[in-house]
PDB file of C-alpha atoms in Angstrom:
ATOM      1  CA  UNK A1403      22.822   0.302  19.809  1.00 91.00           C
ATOM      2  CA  UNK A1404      21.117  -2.157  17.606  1.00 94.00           C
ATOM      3  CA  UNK A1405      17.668  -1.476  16.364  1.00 95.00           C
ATOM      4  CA  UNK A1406      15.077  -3.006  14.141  1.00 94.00           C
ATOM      5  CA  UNK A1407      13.868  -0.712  11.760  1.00 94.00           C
ATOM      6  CA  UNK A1408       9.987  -0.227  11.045  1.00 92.00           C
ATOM      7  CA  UNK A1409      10.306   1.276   7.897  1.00 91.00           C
ATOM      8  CA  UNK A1410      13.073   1.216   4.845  1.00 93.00           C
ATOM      9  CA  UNK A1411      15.589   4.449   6.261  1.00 91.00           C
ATOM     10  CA  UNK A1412      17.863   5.369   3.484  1.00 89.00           C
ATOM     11  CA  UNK A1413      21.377   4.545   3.816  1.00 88.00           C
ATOM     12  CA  UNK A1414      20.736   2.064   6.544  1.00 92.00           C
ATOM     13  CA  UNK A1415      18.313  -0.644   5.531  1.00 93.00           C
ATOM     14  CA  UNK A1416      14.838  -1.435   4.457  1.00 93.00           C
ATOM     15  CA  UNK A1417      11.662  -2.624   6.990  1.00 91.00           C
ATOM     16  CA  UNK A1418      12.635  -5.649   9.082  1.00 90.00           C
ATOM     17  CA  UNK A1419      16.379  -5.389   9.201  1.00 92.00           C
ATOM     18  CA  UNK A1420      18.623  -4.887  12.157  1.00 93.00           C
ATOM     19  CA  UNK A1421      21.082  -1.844  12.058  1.00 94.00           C
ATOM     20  CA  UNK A1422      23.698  -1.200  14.583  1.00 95.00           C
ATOM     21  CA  UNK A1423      23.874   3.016  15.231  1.00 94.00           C
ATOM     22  CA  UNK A1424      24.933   5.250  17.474  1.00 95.00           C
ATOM     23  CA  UNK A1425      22.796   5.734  20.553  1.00 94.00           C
ATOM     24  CA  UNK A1426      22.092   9.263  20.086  1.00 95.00           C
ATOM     25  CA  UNK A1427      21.135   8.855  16.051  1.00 94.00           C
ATOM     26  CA  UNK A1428      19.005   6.599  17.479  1.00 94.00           C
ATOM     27  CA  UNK A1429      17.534   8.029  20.825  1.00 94.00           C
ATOM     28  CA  UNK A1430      17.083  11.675  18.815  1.00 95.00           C
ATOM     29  CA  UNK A1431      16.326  10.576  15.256  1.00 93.00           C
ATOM     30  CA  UNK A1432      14.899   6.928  14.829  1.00 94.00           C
ATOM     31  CA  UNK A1433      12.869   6.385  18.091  1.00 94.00           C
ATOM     32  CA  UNK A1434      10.942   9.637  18.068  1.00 95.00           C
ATOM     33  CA  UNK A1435       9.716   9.498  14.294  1.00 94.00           C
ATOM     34  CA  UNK A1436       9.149   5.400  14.881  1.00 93.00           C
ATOM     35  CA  UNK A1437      11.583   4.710  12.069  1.00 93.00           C
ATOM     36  CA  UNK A1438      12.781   1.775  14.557  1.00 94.00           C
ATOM     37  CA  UNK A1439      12.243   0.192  17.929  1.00 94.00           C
ATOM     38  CA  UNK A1440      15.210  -1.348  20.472  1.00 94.00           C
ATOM     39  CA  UNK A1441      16.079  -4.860  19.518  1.00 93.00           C
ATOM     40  CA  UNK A1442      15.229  -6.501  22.388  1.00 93.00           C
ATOM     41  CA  UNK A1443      14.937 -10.463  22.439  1.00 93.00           C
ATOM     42  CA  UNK A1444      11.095 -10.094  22.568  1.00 94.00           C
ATOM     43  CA  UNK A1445      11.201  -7.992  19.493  1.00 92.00           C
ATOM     44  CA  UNK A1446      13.827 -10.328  17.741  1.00 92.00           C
ATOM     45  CA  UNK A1447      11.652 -13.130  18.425  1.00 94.00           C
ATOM     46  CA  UNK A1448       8.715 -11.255  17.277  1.00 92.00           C
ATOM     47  CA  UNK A1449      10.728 -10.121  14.100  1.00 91.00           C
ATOM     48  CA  UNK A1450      11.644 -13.887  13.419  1.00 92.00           C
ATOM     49  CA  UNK A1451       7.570 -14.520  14.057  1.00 94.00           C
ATOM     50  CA  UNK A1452       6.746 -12.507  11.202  1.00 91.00           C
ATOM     51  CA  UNK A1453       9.299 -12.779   8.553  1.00 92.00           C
ATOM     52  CA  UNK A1454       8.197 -16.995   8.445  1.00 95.00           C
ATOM     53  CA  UNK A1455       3.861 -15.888   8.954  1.00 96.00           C
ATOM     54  CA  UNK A1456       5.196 -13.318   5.841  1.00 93.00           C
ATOM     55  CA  UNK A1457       6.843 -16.399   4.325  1.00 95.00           C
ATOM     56  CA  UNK A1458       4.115 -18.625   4.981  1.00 97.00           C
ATOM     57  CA  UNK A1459       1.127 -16.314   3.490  1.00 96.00           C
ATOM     58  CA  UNK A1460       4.055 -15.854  -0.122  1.00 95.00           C
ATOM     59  CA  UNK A1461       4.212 -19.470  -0.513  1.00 96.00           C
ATOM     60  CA  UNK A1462       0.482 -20.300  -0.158  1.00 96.00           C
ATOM     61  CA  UNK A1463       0.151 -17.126  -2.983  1.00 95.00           C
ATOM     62  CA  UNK A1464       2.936 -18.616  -4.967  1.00 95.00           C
ATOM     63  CA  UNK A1465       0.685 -21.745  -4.708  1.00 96.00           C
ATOM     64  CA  UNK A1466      -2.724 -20.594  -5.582  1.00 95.00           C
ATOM     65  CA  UNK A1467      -1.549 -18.610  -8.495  1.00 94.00           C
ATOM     66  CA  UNK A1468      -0.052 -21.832  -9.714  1.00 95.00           C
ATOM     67  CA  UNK A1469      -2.884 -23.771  -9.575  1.00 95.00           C
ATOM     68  CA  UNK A1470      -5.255 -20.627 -10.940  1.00 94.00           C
ATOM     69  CA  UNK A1471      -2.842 -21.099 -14.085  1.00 94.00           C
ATOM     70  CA  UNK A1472      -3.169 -24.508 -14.043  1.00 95.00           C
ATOM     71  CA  UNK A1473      -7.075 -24.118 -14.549  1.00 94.00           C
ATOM     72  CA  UNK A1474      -6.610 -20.923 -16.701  1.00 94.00           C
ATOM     73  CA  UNK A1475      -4.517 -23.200 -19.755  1.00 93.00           C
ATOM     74  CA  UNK A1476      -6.285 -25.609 -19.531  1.00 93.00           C
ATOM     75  CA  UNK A1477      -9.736 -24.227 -19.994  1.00 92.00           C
ATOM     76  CA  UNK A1478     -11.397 -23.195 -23.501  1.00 93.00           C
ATOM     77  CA  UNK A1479     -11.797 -19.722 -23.952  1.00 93.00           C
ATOM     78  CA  UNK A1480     -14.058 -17.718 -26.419  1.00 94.00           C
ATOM     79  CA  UNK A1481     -14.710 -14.086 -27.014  1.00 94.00           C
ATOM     80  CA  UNK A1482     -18.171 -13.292 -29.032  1.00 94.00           C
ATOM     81  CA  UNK A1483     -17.692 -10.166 -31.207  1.00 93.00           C
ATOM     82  CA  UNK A1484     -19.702  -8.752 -33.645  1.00 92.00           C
ATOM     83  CA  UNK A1485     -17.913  -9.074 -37.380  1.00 92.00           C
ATOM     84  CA  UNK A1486     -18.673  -7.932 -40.688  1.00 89.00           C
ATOM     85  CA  UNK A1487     -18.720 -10.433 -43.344  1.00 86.00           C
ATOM     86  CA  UNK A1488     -15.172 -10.358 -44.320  1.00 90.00           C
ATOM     87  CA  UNK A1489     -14.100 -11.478 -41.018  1.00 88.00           C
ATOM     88  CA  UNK A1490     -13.029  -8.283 -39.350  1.00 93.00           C
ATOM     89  CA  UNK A1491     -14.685  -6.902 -35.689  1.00 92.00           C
ATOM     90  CA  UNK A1492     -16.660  -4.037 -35.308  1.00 92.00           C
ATOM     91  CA  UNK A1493     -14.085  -2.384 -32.736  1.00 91.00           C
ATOM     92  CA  UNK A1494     -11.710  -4.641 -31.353  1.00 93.00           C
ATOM     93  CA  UNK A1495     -11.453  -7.716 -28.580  1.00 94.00           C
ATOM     94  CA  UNK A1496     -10.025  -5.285 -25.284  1.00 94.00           C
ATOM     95  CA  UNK A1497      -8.531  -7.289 -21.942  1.00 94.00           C
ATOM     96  CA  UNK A1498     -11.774  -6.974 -20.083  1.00 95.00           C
ATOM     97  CA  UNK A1499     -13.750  -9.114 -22.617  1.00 95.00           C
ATOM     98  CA  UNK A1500     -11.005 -11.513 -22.079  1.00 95.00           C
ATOM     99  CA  UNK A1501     -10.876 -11.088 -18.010  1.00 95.00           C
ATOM    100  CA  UNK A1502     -15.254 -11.403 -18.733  1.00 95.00           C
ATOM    101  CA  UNK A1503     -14.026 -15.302 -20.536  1.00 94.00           C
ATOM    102  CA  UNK A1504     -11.710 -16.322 -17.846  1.00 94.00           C
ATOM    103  CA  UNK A1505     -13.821 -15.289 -15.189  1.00 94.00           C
ATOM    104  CA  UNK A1506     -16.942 -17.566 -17.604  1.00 94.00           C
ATOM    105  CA  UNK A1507     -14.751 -20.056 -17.795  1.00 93.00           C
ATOM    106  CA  UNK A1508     -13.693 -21.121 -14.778  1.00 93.00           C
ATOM    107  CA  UNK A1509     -15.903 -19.412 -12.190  1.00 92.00           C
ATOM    108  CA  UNK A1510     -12.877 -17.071 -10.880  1.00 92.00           C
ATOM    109  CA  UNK A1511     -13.084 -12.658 -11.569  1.00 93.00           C
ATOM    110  CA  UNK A1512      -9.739 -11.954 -12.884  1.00 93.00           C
ATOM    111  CA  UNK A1513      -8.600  -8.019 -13.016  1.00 94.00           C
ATOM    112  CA  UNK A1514      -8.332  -7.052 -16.466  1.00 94.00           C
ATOM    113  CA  UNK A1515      -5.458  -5.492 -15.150  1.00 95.00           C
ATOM    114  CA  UNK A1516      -3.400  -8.563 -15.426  1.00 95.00           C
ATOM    115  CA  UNK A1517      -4.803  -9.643 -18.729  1.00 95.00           C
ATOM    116  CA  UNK A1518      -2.024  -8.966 -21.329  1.00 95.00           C
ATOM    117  CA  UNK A1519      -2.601  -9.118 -25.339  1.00 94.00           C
ATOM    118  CA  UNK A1520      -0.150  -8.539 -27.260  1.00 92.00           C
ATOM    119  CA  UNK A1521      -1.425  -7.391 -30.684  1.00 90.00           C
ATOM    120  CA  UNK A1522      -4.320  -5.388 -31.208  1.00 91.00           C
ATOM    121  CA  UNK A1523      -7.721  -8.324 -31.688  1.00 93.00           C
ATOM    122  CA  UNK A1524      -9.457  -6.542 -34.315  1.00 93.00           C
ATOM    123  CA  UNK A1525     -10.446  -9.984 -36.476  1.00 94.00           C
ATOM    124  CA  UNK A1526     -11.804 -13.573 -36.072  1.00 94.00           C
ATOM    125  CA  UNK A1527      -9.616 -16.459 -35.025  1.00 93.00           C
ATOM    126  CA  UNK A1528      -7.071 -17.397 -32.192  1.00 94.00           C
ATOM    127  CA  UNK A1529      -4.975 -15.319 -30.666  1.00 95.00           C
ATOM    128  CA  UNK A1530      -2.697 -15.951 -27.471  1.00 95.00           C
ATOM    129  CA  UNK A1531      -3.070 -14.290 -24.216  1.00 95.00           C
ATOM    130  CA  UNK A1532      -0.713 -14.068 -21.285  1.00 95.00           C
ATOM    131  CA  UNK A1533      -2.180 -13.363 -17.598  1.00 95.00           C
ATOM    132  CA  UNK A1534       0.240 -12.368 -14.759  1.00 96.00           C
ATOM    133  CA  UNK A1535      -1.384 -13.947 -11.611  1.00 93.00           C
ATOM    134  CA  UNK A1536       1.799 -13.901  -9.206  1.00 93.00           C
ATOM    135  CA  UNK A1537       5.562 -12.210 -10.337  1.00 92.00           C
ATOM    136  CA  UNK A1538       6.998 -15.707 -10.924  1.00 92.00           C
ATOM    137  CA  UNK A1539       3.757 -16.971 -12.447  1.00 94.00           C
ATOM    138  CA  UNK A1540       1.744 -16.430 -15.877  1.00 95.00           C
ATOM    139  CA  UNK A1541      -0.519 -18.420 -17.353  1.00 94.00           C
ATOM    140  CA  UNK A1542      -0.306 -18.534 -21.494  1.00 95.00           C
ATOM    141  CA  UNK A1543      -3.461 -19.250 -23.262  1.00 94.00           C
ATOM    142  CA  UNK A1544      -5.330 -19.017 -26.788  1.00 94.00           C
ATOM    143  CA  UNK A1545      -8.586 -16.783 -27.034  1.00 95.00           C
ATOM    144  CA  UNK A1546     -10.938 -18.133 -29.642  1.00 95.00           C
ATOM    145  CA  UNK A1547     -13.043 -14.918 -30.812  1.00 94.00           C
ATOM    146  CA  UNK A1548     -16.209 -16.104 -32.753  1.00 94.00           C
ATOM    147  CA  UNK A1549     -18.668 -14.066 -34.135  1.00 92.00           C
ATOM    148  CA  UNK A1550     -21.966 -13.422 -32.622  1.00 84.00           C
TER     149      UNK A1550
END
C-alpha cells in the first residue's frame, strides 16, 4: 500500500515522501496516529502542489536575504561607545549594539541573534562583522566603533 507520510517515521522516510508498506502496518499503525494518509491521485497532486508553493516561498527567501546583504555591505556602520582616553571601551561593543546599527542603517530590525563577532570589541577602530540572514547567505561587513 503506498502512503504519503505526514510526518518524518523513522526507518521509513521523512514528511512528504511516499513509502510503499504493508497494508496492515499501515491500516493499524500509520493511519490511526496520522503518521500518513493513502496516496491517492488527489493527494499526489496535492503533495506535488505543495512541495513547488514550499519551493516557491525558499526561493523568494533565498532572494530577499540576498538583497538584505546586498544593502547590509554596502552601508556604513558605526557603534558609539564610551572610551577612556587611551582608546579602550568602558565594557565592550555586544551583537545587539551592532543589530541597533544595522537596523539605523538601513531601516530593517535584524535579530541580534544572527549578528556574529568574532573577537571580543573592547577598543576603538574597525572590526568585521558577519550576519547570517539565510543558510546559504551572510553578509560580511566592517563596524566602525567611535567614541561618544
Amino acid at each position: 500500500m503506498k502512503v504519503i507520510l505526514l510526518g518524518d517515521v523513522a526507518s521509513l522516510g521523512r514528511k512528504g515522501d511516499v513509502v510503499d508498506v504493508a497494508e496492515g502496518y499501515a491500516r493499524n499503525f500509520l493511519l490511526p496516529r496520522s503518521l500518513a494518509r493513502e496516496a491517492s491521485r488527489g493527494a499526489l497532486a496535492a503533495l506535488g502542489e505543495q512541495k513547488k508553493a514550499h519551493e516557491r516561498r525558499e526561493a523568494q527567501a533565498l532572494a530577499d536575504a540576498r538583497d538584505l546583504a546586498q544593502r547590509i555591505e554596502d552601508a556604513k556602520l558605526a557603534v558609539k561607545a564610551r572610551a577612556g582616553g587611551n582608546g579602550k571601551l568602558f565594557g565592550a561593543v555586544t551583537n545587539a549594539d551592532v543589530a541597533a546599527a544595522i537596523a539605523a542603517a538601513i531601516a530593517v530590525p535584524i535579530d541580534k541573534h544572527k549578528v556574529e563577532i568574532k573577537n571580543q570589541i573592547k577598543s576603538l577602530g574597525s572590526y568585521p562583522v558577519e550576519v547570517k540572514l539565510h543558510k546559504s547567505v551572510v553578509a560580511k561587513t566592517t563596524v566602525d566603533v567611535v567614541a561618544s
